Amino acid sequence: MRIAFLHTRIRVEERLLLDELERRGVEIELLHADEAALDITADAPPRPVDALFDRCLSNTKACAIVRAFTSWGVPCVNPPEALENCADKGRTTALLRRAGVPSPRTILAFSPESALDAADDLGYPVVLKPAVGSWGRLVARLRDRDALEAVLEHKATLGGVQHGVIYLQEHVDKPGRDIRAFVVGGRTLCAVARYSEHWITNTARGGRTENVPLTPELDDLCARAARAVDPSDSGDSGGTSSGGGAAALAIDILEHPERGPLVNEVNATMEFRNSIAPTGVDIPAMLVEHVLARAEAGAGAQGAAA
């Protein structure tokens, strides 16, 4: 079996995944996003592959490349719809709301004036995020109108498409932690609590992790969040990583003191290096197993069509 491995950097996660693929005897076609040149008018990819495993850090490049491979009938993890639904926080939030998944109150604004009015409606402090972004970068907790005005002035001065959409969210007074759960193929594998002295608990910014038991309530919330962004998820994983959705997702959850758990974000290129030891779950092996299952399912579908 040959798997195209789309990447931009080989970090710890990518190294673990590549090692697992090699351990299983899989032929790996390394595809660096910056070096790809795809003839999308052709009937097939440059080299035949059984699936594409996306670990690209650029949402824009990943979505375009995955769309191309999908058009050639190559199963992709993640599929393009899930990638695109998770890349834009506004789209993610809207899909969660439509699916009835509880999430923090969020307002999209499109000018400094409307953003200030929205913040007054939400109540301070407010959280300002880029509509597209990760690792907690450019995320700010703003305690009053003066602070928000200053940040909005900077955004207006910087210009650019990324600053044209202002994503404002209510601040959730969480108990010093948030929860990240890992859903692969419609199945919740495990979850961790992320602790930090900083209000942003992302482990990329130094947060520590510990295992969180998977309760039926947490499992159900994660499954519903995954289905909201992954159209391929039928909701029936059958207890295996190949029976539900096509996507592999990380679900970030905030614990509201009154409203309970709220899904904050859904991430399509999960980081998991700090979650393997506390959970005892071999996340790289589960991801690779899922990719290979998607490849086999794709080969079976093509054979039936032939």
PDB file of C-alpha atoms in Angstrom:
ATOM      1  CA  MET A   1       0.000   0.000   0.000  1.00  0.00           C
ATOM      2  CA  ARG A   2       1.240   3.493  -0.840  1.00  0.00           C
ATOM      3  CA  ILE A   3       0.216   6.542   1.187  1.00  0.00           C
ATOM      4  CA  ALA A   4       0.915  10.141   0.183  1.00  0.00           C
ATOM      5  CA  PHE A   5       2.036  12.018   3.309  1.00  0.00           C
ATOM      6  CA  LEU A   6       1.316  15.726   2.870  1.00  0.00           C
ATOM      7  CA  HIS A   7       3.393  17.914   5.163  1.00  0.00           C
ATOM      8  CA  THR A   8       5.188  21.207   5.630  1.00  0.00           C
ATOM      9  CA  ARG A   9       7.382  20.345   8.634  1.00  0.00           C
ATOM     10  CA  ILE A  10       8.344  17.047  10.215  1.00  0.00           C
ATOM     11  CA  ARG A  11       7.585  17.712  13.868  1.00  0.00           C
ATOM     12  CA  VAL A  12       7.321  15.158  16.665  1.00  0.00           C
ATOM     13  CA  GLU A  13       3.789  14.205  15.571  1.00  0.00           C
ATOM     14  CA  GLU A  14       4.779  13.672  11.945  1.00  0.00           C
ATOM     15  CA  ARG A  15       7.820  11.626  12.964  1.00  0.00           C
ATOM     16  CA  LEU A  16       5.652   9.375  15.135  1.00  0.00           C
ATOM     17  CA  LEU A  17       3.177   8.893  12.289  1.00  0.00           C
ATOM     18  CA  LEU A  18       5.897   8.164   9.733  1.00  0.00           C
ATOM     19  CA  ASP A  19       7.498   5.655  12.103  1.00  0.00           C
ATOM     20  CA  GLU A  20       4.140   3.907  12.520  1.00  0.00           C
ATOM     21  CA  LEU A  21       3.575   3.780   8.758  1.00  0.00           C
ATOM     22  CA  GLU A  22       7.058   2.332   8.247  1.00  0.00           C
ATOM     23  CA  ARG A  23       6.498  -0.219  11.026  1.00  0.00           C
ATOM     24  CA  ARG A  24       3.448  -1.469   9.141  1.00  0.00           C
ATOM     25  CA  GLY A  25       5.378  -1.784   5.890  1.00  0.00           C
ATOM     26  CA  VAL A  26       3.530   1.026   4.135  1.00  0.00           C
ATOM     27  CA  GLU A  27       5.203   2.691   1.166  1.00  0.00           C
ATOM     28  CA  ILE A  28       5.325   6.415   1.906  1.00  0.00           C
ATOM     29  CA  GLU A  29       5.165   9.086  -0.774  1.00  0.00           C
ATOM     30  CA  LEU A  30       6.412  12.243   0.966  1.00  0.00           C
ATOM     31  CA  LEU A  31       4.656  15.291  -0.473  1.00  0.00           C
ATOM     32  CA  HIS A  32       5.877  18.677   0.728  1.00  0.00           C
ATOM     33  CA  ALA A  33       3.152  21.266   0.220  1.00  0.00           C
ATOM     34  CA  ASP A  34       5.602  23.926  -0.997  1.00  0.00           C
ATOM     35  CA  GLU A  35       7.023  21.577  -3.630  1.00  0.00           C
ATOM     36  CA  ALA A  36       3.728  20.267  -4.997  1.00  0.00           C
ATOM     37  CA  ALA A  37       2.720  21.106  -8.574  1.00  0.00           C
ATOM     38  CA  LEU A  38      -0.503  19.314  -9.477  1.00  0.00           C
ATOM     39  CA  ASP A  39      -2.028  19.156 -12.942  1.00  0.00           C
ATOM     40  CA  ILE A  40      -5.666  19.306 -11.911  1.00  0.00           C
ATOM     41  CA  THR A  41      -6.766  18.804 -15.525  1.00  0.00           C
ATOM     42  CA  ALA A  42      -5.177  15.336 -15.481  1.00  0.00           C
ATOM     43  CA  ASP A  43      -7.222  12.226 -14.747  1.00  0.00           C
ATOM     44  CA  ALA A  44      -4.957  10.945 -11.968  1.00  0.00           C
ATOM     45  CA  PRO A  45      -2.363  12.157  -9.447  1.00  0.00           C
ATOM     46  CA  PRO A  46       1.314  12.343 -10.495  1.00  0.00           C
ATOM     47  CA  ARG A  47       1.923   8.957  -8.847  1.00  0.00           C
ATOM     48  CA  PRO A  48      -0.724   6.390  -7.899  1.00  0.00           C
ATOM     49  CA  VAL A  49      -1.461   6.330  -4.163  1.00  0.00           C
ATOM     50  CA  ASP A  50      -4.071   4.539  -2.084  1.00  0.00           C
ATOM     51  CA  ALA A  51      -4.763   7.476   0.233  1.00  0.00           C
ATOM     52  CA  LEU A  52      -3.487  10.898   1.214  1.00  0.00           C
ATOM     53  CA  PHE A  53      -2.649  11.636   4.858  1.00  0.00           C
ATOM     54  CA  ASP A  54      -2.745  15.390   5.423  1.00  0.00           C
ATOM     55  CA  ARG A  55      -0.373  16.855   8.012  1.00  0.00           C
ATOM     56  CA  CYS A  56       0.110  20.205   6.277  1.00  0.00           C
ATOM     57  CA  LEU A  57       0.253  23.267   8.539  1.00  0.00           C
ATOM     58  CA  SER A  58      -1.126  25.632   5.893  1.00  0.00           C
ATOM     59  CA  ASN A  59      -4.919  25.502   5.755  1.00  0.00           C
ATOM     60  CA  THR A  60      -5.012  27.154   2.338  1.00  0.00           C
ATOM     61  CA  LYS A  61      -2.528  24.765   0.743  1.00  0.00           C
ATOM     62  CA  ALA A  62      -3.955  21.702   2.466  1.00  0.00           C
ATOM     63  CA  CYS A  63      -7.501  22.431   1.308  1.00  0.00           C
ATOM     64  CA  ALA A  64      -6.397  22.945  -2.304  1.00  0.00           C
ATOM     65  CA  ILE A  65      -4.203  19.836  -2.427  1.00  0.00           C
ATOM     66  CA  VAL A  66      -6.756  17.629  -0.689  1.00  0.00           C
ATOM     67  CA  ARG A  67      -9.463  18.876  -3.066  1.00  0.00           C
ATOM     68  CA  ALA A  68      -7.278  17.858  -6.021  1.00  0.00           C
ATOM     69  CA  PHE A  69      -6.623  14.358  -4.676  1.00  0.00           C
ATOM     70  CA  THR A  70     -10.295  13.923  -3.819  1.00  0.00           C
ATOM     71  CA  SER A  71     -11.196  14.798  -7.411  1.00  0.00           C
ATOM     72  CA  TRP A  72      -8.947  11.920  -8.501  1.00  0.00           C
ATOM     73  CA  GLY A  73     -10.849   9.518  -6.264  1.00  0.00           C
ATOM     74  CA  VAL A  74      -8.092   9.284  -3.637  1.00  0.00           C
ATOM     75  CA  PRO A  75      -9.410   8.916  -0.057  1.00  0.00           C
ATOM     76  CA  CYS A  76      -8.051  11.737   2.100  1.00  0.00           C
ATOM     77  CA  VAL A  77      -7.670  12.093   5.844  1.00  0.00           C
ATOM     78  CA  ASN A  78      -8.923  14.617   6.468  1.00  0.00           C
ATOM     79  CA  PRO A  79     -11.528  15.001   3.715  1.00  0.00           C
ATOM     80  CA  PRO A  80     -11.777  18.484   2.188  1.00  0.00           C
ATOM     81  CA  GLU A  81     -15.159  19.325   3.726  1.00  0.00           C
ATOM     82  CA  ALA A  82     -13.889  18.691   7.251  1.00  0.00           C
ATOM     83  CA  LEU A  83     -10.709  20.669   6.571  1.00  0.00           C
ATOM     84  CA  GLU A  84     -12.623  23.663   5.260  1.00  0.00           C
ATOM     85  CA  ASN A  85     -15.221  23.516   8.015  1.00  0.00           C
ATOM     86  CA  CYS A  86     -12.514  23.565  10.689  1.00  0.00           C
ATOM     87  CA  ALA A  87     -10.211  26.099   9.020  1.00  0.00           C
ATOM     88  CA  ASP A  88     -12.637  28.995   9.497  1.00  0.00           C
ATOM     89  CA  LYS A  89     -13.710  29.480  13.112  1.00  0.00           C
ATOM     90  CA  GLY A  90     -16.840  31.334  12.047  1.00  0.00           C
ATOM     91  CA  ARG A  91     -17.925  28.423   9.875  1.00  0.00           C
ATOM     92  CA  THR A  92     -17.121  25.947  12.642  1.00  0.00           C
ATOM     93  CA  THR A  93     -19.178  27.879  15.175  1.00  0.00           C
ATOM     94  CA  ALA A  94     -22.144  28.180  12.803  1.00  0.00           C
ATOM     95  CA  LEU A  95     -22.077  24.440  12.079  1.00  0.00           C
ATOM     96  CA  LEU A  96     -21.924  23.610  15.786  1.00  0.00           C
ATOM     97  CA  ARG A  97     -24.920  25.849  16.443  1.00  0.00           C
ATOM     98  CA  ARG A  98     -26.887  24.293  13.584  1.00  0.00           C
ATOM     99  CA  ALA A  99     -26.164  20.824  14.990  1.00  0.00           C
ATOM    100  CA  GLY A 100     -27.305  21.851  18.461  1.00  0.00           C
ATOM    101  CA  VAL A 101     -23.818  21.531  19.962  1.00  0.00           C
ATOM    102  CA  PRO A 102     -23.368  23.972  22.873  1.00  0.00           C
ATOM    103  CA  SER A 103     -20.581  26.498  22.345  1.00  0.00           C
ATOM    104  CA  PRO A 104     -19.582  29.915  23.711  1.00  0.00           C
ATOM    105  CA  ARG A 105     -21.631  32.838  22.450  1.00  0.00           C
ATOM    106  CA  THR A 106     -19.842  34.294  19.429  1.00  0.00           C
ATOM    107  CA  ILE A 107     -20.365  37.374  17.262  1.00  0.00           C
ATOM    108  CA  LEU A 108     -18.794  38.081  13.874  1.00  0.00           C
ATOM    109  CA  ALA A 109     -18.219  41.768  13.198  1.00  0.00           C
ATOM    110  CA  PHE A 110     -16.847  43.443  10.102  1.00  0.00           C
ATOM    111  CA  SER A 111     -15.786  46.887  11.258  1.00  0.00           C
ATOM    112  CA  PRO A 112     -14.272  48.342  14.440  1.00  0.00           C
ATOM    113  CA  GLU A 113     -17.530  50.146  15.186  1.00  0.00           C
ATOM    114  CA  SER A 114     -19.698  47.035  14.929  1.00  0.00           C
ATOM    115  CA  ALA A 115     -17.120  45.058  16.940  1.00  0.00           C
ATOM    116  CA  LEU A 116     -17.287  47.564  19.790  1.00  0.00           C
ATOM    117  CA  ASP A 117     -21.076  47.347  19.814  1.00  0.00           C
ATOM    118  CA  ALA A 118     -20.858  43.538  19.777  1.00  0.00           C
ATOM    119  CA  ALA A 119     -18.460  43.545  22.722  1.00  0.00           C
ATOM    120  CA  ASP A 120     -20.841  45.747  24.709  1.00  0.00           C
ATOM    121  CA  ASP A 121     -23.544  43.169  23.985  1.00  0.00           C
ATOM    122  CA  LEU A 122     -21.351  40.225  25.017  1.00  0.00           C
ATOM    123  CA  GLY A 123     -20.008  41.945  28.116  1.00  0.00           C
ATOM    124  CA  TYR A 124     -16.367  42.285  29.126  1.00  0.00           C
ATOM    125  CA  PRO A 125     -13.992  40.601  29.192  1.00  0.00           C
ATOM    126  CA  VAL A 126     -14.284  39.396  25.606  1.00  0.00           C
ATOM    127  CA  VAL A 127     -12.025  37.074  23.642  1.00  0.00           C
ATOM    128  CA  LEU A 128     -10.805  38.250  20.245  1.00  0.00           C
ATOM    129  CA  LYS A 129      -9.520  35.593  17.842  1.00  0.00           C
ATOM    130  CA  PRO A 130      -8.401  35.484  14.227  1.00  0.00           C
ATOM    131  CA  ALA A 131     -11.045  33.743  12.128  1.00  0.00           C
ATOM    132  CA  VAL A 132      -8.267  31.497  10.814  1.00  0.00           C
ATOM    133  CA  GLY A 133      -5.417  30.509  13.110  1.00  0.00           C
ATOM    134  CA  SER A 134      -4.048  27.999  15.593  1.00  0.00           C
ATOM    135  CA  TRP A 135      -1.712  27.520  18.578  1.00  0.00           C
ATOM    136  CA  GLY A 136      -3.377  30.377  20.450  1.00  0.00           C
ATOM    137  CA  ARG A 137      -1.645  32.970  18.277  1.00  0.00           C
ATOM    138  CA  LEU A 138      -3.220  36.444  18.030  1.00  0.00           C
ATOM    139  CA  VAL A 139      -5.809  35.472  20.635  1.00  0.00           C
ATOM    140  CA  ALA A 140      -6.481  38.216  23.173  1.00  0.00           C
ATOM    141  CA  ARG A 141      -8.608  38.547  26.298  1.00  0.00           C
ATOM    142  CA  LEU A 142      -9.728  42.153  26.460  1.00  0.00           C
ATOM    143  CA  ARG A 143     -11.062  43.445  29.746  1.00  0.00           C
ATOM    144  CA  ASP A 144     -12.563  46.755  28.672  1.00  0.00           C
ATOM    145  CA  ARG A 145     -13.552  48.925  25.728  1.00  0.00           C
ATOM    146  CA  ASP A 146     -10.252  50.840  25.718  1.00  0.00           C
ATOM    147  CA  ALA A 147      -8.252  47.624  25.298  1.00  0.00           C
ATOM    148  CA  LEU A 148     -10.500  46.432  22.478  1.00  0.00           C
ATOM    149  CA  GLU A 149     -10.303  49.797  20.707  1.00  0.00           C
ATOM    150  CA  ALA A 150      -6.491  49.624  20.785  1.00  0.00           C
ATOM    151  CA  VAL A 151      -6.375  46.117  19.294  1.00  0.00           C
ATOM    152  CA  LEU A 152      -8.951  46.979  16.642  1.00  0.00           C
ATOM    153  CA  GLU A 153      -6.913  50.024  15.671  1.00  0.00           C
ATOM    154  CA  HIS A 154      -3.855  47.800  15.192  1.00  0.00           C
ATOM    155  CA  LYS A 155      -5.883  45.353  13.076  1.00  0.00           C
ATOM    156  CA  ALA A 156      -7.215  48.171  10.903  1.00  0.00           C
ATOM    157  CA  THR A 157      -3.690  49.537  10.418  1.00  0.00           C
ATOM    158  CA  LEU A 158      -2.282  46.125   9.501  1.00  0.00           C
ATOM    159  CA  GLY A 159      -5.054  45.568   6.959  1.00  0.00           C
ATOM    160  CA  GLY A 160      -5.218  42.322   5.023  1.00  0.00           C
ATOM    161  CA  VAL A 161      -7.992  39.816   4.549  1.00  0.00           C
ATOM    162  CA  GLN A 162      -7.284  38.057   7.855  1.00  0.00           C
ATOM    163  CA  HIS A 163      -8.124  41.220   9.816  1.00  0.00           C
ATOM    164  CA  GLY A 164     -11.350  42.011   7.949  1.00  0.00           C
ATOM    165  CA  VAL A 165     -13.456  39.523   9.919  1.00  0.00           C
ATOM    166  CA  ILE A 166     -13.559  40.169  13.660  1.00  0.00           C
ATOM    167  CA  TYR A 167     -14.387  37.046  15.689  1.00  0.00           C
ATOM    168  CA  LEU A 168     -15.542  37.969  19.192  1.00  0.00           C
ATOM    169  CA  GLN A 169     -16.410  35.390  21.823  1.00  0.00           C
ATOM    170  CA  GLU A 170     -17.710  35.514  25.345  1.00  0.00           C
ATOM    171  CA  HIS A 171     -15.055  34.829  27.956  1.00  0.00           C
ATOM    172  CA  VAL A 172     -15.717  31.573  29.799  1.00  0.00           C
ATOM    173  CA  ASP A 173     -14.406  31.598  33.358  1.00  0.00           C
ATOM    174  CA  LYS A 174     -13.059  28.061  33.144  1.00  0.00           C
ATOM    175  CA  PRO A 175     -11.516  26.266  36.162  1.00  0.00           C
ATOM    176  CA  GLY A 176      -7.875  26.742  35.126  1.00  0.00           C
ATOM    177  CA  ARG A 177      -8.117  24.127  32.416  1.00  0.00           C
ATOM    178  CA  ASP A 178      -9.819  23.103  29.218  1.00  0.00           C
ATOM    179  CA  ILE A 179     -10.389  19.673  27.695  1.00  0.00           C
ATOM    180  CA  ARG A 180      -9.124  18.318  24.408  1.00  0.00           C
ATOM    181  CA  ALA A 181     -10.658  15.121  23.048  1.00  0.00           C
ATOM    182  CA  PHE A 182      -9.495  13.115  20.043  1.00  0.00           C
ATOM    183  CA  VAL A 183     -12.104  11.751  17.637  1.00  0.00           C
ATOM    184  CA  VAL A 184     -11.015   9.443  14.819  1.00  0.00           C
ATOM    185  CA  GLY A 185     -13.502   7.980  12.373  1.00  0.00           C
ATOM    186  CA  GLY A 186     -16.438   8.988  14.552  1.00  0.00           C
ATOM    187  CA  ARG A 187     -14.957   7.331  17.644  1.00  0.00           C
ATOM    188  CA  THR A 188     -13.708   9.280  20.668  1.00  0.00           C
ATOM    189  CA  LEU A 189     -10.323   7.773  21.523  1.00  0.00           C
ATOM    190  CA  CYS A 190      -9.380   9.691  24.653  1.00  0.00           C
ATOM    191  CA  ALA A 191      -9.327  13.118  26.255  1.00  0.00           C
ATOM    192  CA  VAL A 192      -6.938  15.248  28.269  1.00  0.00           C
ATOM    193  CA  ALA A 193      -7.278  18.253  30.522  1.00  0.00           C
ATOM    194  CA  ARG A 194      -4.849  21.044  29.680  1.00  0.00           C
ATOM    195  CA  TYR A 195      -3.707  23.186  32.616  1.00  0.00           C
ATOM    196  CA  SER A 196      -1.781  26.429  32.543  1.00  0.00           C
ATOM    197  CA  GLU A 197      -1.167  29.465  34.735  1.00  0.00           C
ATOM    198  CA  HIS A 198      -1.910  31.492  31.596  1.00  0.00           C
ATOM    199  CA  TRP A 199      -5.562  31.817  30.568  1.00  0.00           C
ATOM    200  CA  ILE A 200      -4.640  30.180  27.240  1.00  0.00           C
ATOM    201  CA  THR A 201      -4.081  26.504  28.050  1.00  0.00           C
ATOM    202  CA  ASN A 202      -2.752  25.397  24.652  1.00  0.00           C
ATOM    203  CA  THR A 203       0.179  23.000  25.160  1.00  0.00           C
ATOM    204  CA  ALA A 204       2.003  24.820  22.354  1.00  0.00           C
ATOM    205  CA  ARG A 205       2.198  27.649  24.898  1.00  0.00           C
ATOM    206  CA  GLY A 206       3.394  25.518  27.790  1.00  0.00           C
ATOM    207  CA  GLY A 207       0.225  23.963  29.193  1.00  0.00           C
ATOM    208  CA  ARG A 208       0.469  20.581  30.971  1.00  0.00           C
ATOM    209  CA  THR A 209      -1.882  17.663  30.431  1.00  0.00           C
ATOM    210  CA  GLU A 210      -3.526  14.877  32.389  1.00  0.00           C
ATOM    211  CA  ASN A 211      -5.989  12.166  31.430  1.00  0.00           C
ATOM    212  CA  VAL A 212      -9.738  12.827  31.522  1.00  0.00           C
ATOM    213  CA  PRO A 213     -12.021   9.777  31.773  1.00  0.00           C
ATOM    214  CA  LEU A 214     -14.400   9.405  28.840  1.00  0.00           C
ATOM    215  CA  THR A 215     -17.883   9.676  30.301  1.00  0.00           C
ATOM    216  CA  PRO A 216     -20.935   8.928  28.132  1.00  0.00           C
ATOM    217  CA  GLU A 217     -21.780  12.645  28.220  1.00  0.00           C
ATOM    218  CA  LEU A 218     -18.315  13.713  27.039  1.00  0.00           C
ATOM    219  CA  ASP A 219     -18.271  11.005  24.370  1.00  0.00           C
ATOM    220  CA  ASP A 220     -21.683  12.117  23.078  1.00  0.00           C
ATOM    221  CA  LEU A 221     -20.674  15.792  22.977  1.00  0.00           C
ATOM    222  CA  CYS A 222     -17.507  14.984  21.020  1.00  0.00           C
ATOM    223  CA  ALA A 223     -19.360  12.727  18.596  1.00  0.00           C
ATOM    224  CA  ARG A 224     -21.933  15.438  17.879  1.00  0.00           C
ATOM    225  CA  ALA A 225     -19.223  18.055  17.364  1.00  0.00           C
ATOM    226  CA  ALA A 226     -17.387  15.763  14.946  1.00  0.00           C
ATOM    227  CA  ARG A 227     -20.563  15.074  12.972  1.00  0.00           C
ATOM    228  CA  ALA A 228     -21.240  18.806  12.748  1.00  0.00           C
ATOM    229  CA  VAL A 229     -18.047  19.466  10.763  1.00  0.00           C
ATOM    230  CA  ASP A 230     -17.596  16.110   8.987  1.00  0.00           C
ATOM    231  CA  PRO A 231     -20.426  15.479   6.491  1.00  0.00           C
ATOM    232  CA  SER A 232     -19.178  11.917   5.949  1.00  0.00           C
ATOM    233  CA  ASP A 233     -19.884  10.993   9.584  1.00  0.00           C
ATOM    234  CA  SER A 234     -23.021   8.862   9.664  1.00  0.00           C
ATOM    235  CA  GLY A 235     -22.993   8.776  13.438  1.00  0.00           C
ATOM    236  CA  ASP A 236     -22.411   5.014  13.569  1.00  0.00           C
ATOM    237  CA  SER A 237     -18.787   4.149  14.202  1.00  0.00           C
ATOM    238  CA  GLY A 238     -19.624   0.573  15.085  1.00  0.00           C
ATOM    239  CA  GLY A 239     -16.862   0.656  17.678  1.00  0.00           C
ATOM    240  CA  THR A 240     -14.122   0.782  15.055  1.00  0.00           C
ATOM    241  CA  SER A 241     -12.072   3.612  13.615  1.00  0.00           C
ATOM    242  CA  SER A 242     -13.266   2.841  10.110  1.00  0.00           C
ATOM    243  CA  GLY A 243     -17.027   2.747  10.589  1.00  0.00           C
ATOM    244  CA  GLY A 244     -17.992   6.379  11.215  1.00  0.00           C
ATOM    245  CA  GLY A 245     -16.740   9.584   9.698  1.00  0.00           C
ATOM    246  CA  ALA A 246     -13.693  10.009   7.539  1.00  0.00           C
ATOM    247  CA  ALA A 247     -12.108  12.715   9.682  1.00  0.00           C
ATOM    248  CA  ALA A 248      -9.591  12.738  12.518  1.00  0.00           C
ATOM    249  CA  LEU A 249     -10.356  15.693  14.767  1.00  0.00           C
ATOM    250  CA  ALA A 250      -9.388  17.320  18.047  1.00  0.00           C
ATOM    251  CA  ILE A 251     -12.319  18.794  19.976  1.00  0.00           C
ATOM    252  CA  ASP A 252     -11.542  21.642  22.403  1.00  0.00           C
ATOM    253  CA  ILE A 253     -14.031  22.032  25.246  1.00  0.00           C
ATOM    254  CA  LEU A 254     -14.490  24.729  27.893  1.00  0.00           C
ATOM    255  CA  GLU A 255     -16.262  23.997  31.184  1.00  0.00           C
ATOM    256  CA  HIS A 256     -18.758  26.766  31.904  1.00  0.00           C
ATOM    257  CA  PRO A 257     -19.610  27.042  35.619  1.00  0.00           C
ATOM    258  CA  GLU A 258     -23.354  27.201  34.886  1.00  0.00           C
ATOM    259  CA  ARG A 259     -23.951  25.886  31.343  1.00  0.00           C
ATOM    260  CA  GLY A 260     -21.599  22.925  31.508  1.00  0.00           C
ATOM    261  CA  PRO A 261     -19.205  21.844  28.733  1.00  0.00           C
ATOM    262  CA  LEU A 262     -19.077  24.054  25.631  1.00  0.00           C
ATOM    263  CA  VAL A 263     -17.272  23.118  22.421  1.00  0.00           C
ATOM    264  CA  ASN A 264     -14.852  25.952  21.749  1.00  0.00           C
ATOM    265  CA  GLU A 265     -13.080  24.778  18.590  1.00  0.00           C
ATOM    266  CA  VAL A 266     -12.640  21.753  16.335  1.00  0.00           C
ATOM    267  CA  ASN A 267      -9.174  21.181  14.883  1.00  0.00           C
ATOM    268  CA  ALA A 268      -8.485  19.191  11.728  1.00  0.00           C
ATOM    269  CA  THR A 269      -4.696  18.851  12.074  1.00  0.00           C
ATOM    270  CA  MET A 270      -4.429  17.558  15.608  1.00  0.00           C
ATOM    271  CA  GLU A 271      -1.355  17.816  17.798  1.00  0.00           C
ATOM    272  CA  PHE A 272      -1.069  14.928  20.218  1.00  0.00           C
ATOM    273  CA  ARG A 273       2.526  14.542  21.405  1.00  0.00           C
ATOM    274  CA  ASN A 274       1.669  15.608  24.969  1.00  0.00           C
ATOM    275  CA  SER A 275      -1.476  13.475  25.147  1.00  0.00           C
ATOM    276  CA  ILE A 276      -0.060   9.987  24.524  1.00  0.00           C
ATOM    277  CA  ALA A 277       1.570   9.417  27.917  1.00  0.00           C
ATOM    278  CA  PRO A 278      -1.233  10.712  30.176  1.00  0.00           C
ATOM    279  CA  THR A 279      -3.972   8.817  28.331  1.00  0.00           C
ATOM    280  CA  GLY A 280      -2.031   5.641  27.600  1.00  0.00           C
ATOM    281  CA  VAL A 281      -3.559   5.646  24.112  1.00  0.00           C
ATOM    282  CA  ASP A 282      -1.306   5.087  21.097  1.00  0.00           C
ATOM    283  CA  ILE A 283      -2.772   7.962  19.104  1.00  0.00           C
ATOM    284  CA  PRO A 284      -0.322   7.656  16.166  1.00  0.00           C
ATOM    285  CA  ALA A 285      -1.215   3.977  15.740  1.00  0.00           C
ATOM    286  CA  MET A 286      -4.930   4.754  15.817  1.00  0.00           C
ATOM    287  CA  LEU A 287      -4.514   7.512  13.232  1.00  0.00           C
ATOM    288  CA  VAL A 288      -2.502   5.298  10.901  1.00  0.00           C
ATOM    289  CA  GLU A 289      -5.001   2.459  11.331  1.00  0.00           C
ATOM    290  CA  HIS A 290      -7.764   4.847  10.313  1.00  0.00           C
ATOM    291  CA  VAL A 291      -5.882   6.098   7.231  1.00  0.00           C
ATOM    292  CA  LEU A 292      -5.198   2.526   6.097  1.00  0.00           C
ATOM    293  CA  ALA A 293      -8.854   1.606   6.654  1.00  0.00           C
ATOM    294  CA  ARG A 294      -9.920   4.552   4.488  1.00  0.00           C
ATOM    295  CA  ALA A 295      -7.459   3.439   1.806  1.00  0.00           C
ATOM    296  CA  GLU A 296      -8.821  -0.115   1.852  1.00  0.00           C
ATOM    297  CA  ALA A 297     -12.404   1.145   1.738  1.00  0.00           C
ATOM    298  CA  GLY A 298     -11.525   3.344  -1.243  1.00  0.00           C
ATOM    299  CA  ALA A 299      -9.888   0.446  -3.059  1.00  0.00           C
ATOM    300  CA  GLY A 300     -12.949  -1.702  -2.408  1.00  0.00           C
ATOM    301  CA  ALA A 301     -15.277   0.963  -3.759  1.00  0.00           C
ATOM    302  CA  GLN A 302     -13.180   1.373  -6.907  1.00  0.00           C
ATOM    303  CA  GLY A 303     -13.122  -2.393  -7.414  1.00  0.00           C
ATOM    304  CA  ALA A 304     -16.897  -2.606  -7.074  1.00  0.00           C
ATOM    305  CA  ALA A 305     -17.326   0.240  -9.556  1.00  0.00           C
ATOM    306  CA  ALA A 306     -15.050  -1.513 -12.040  1.00  0.00           C
TER     307      ALA A 306
END
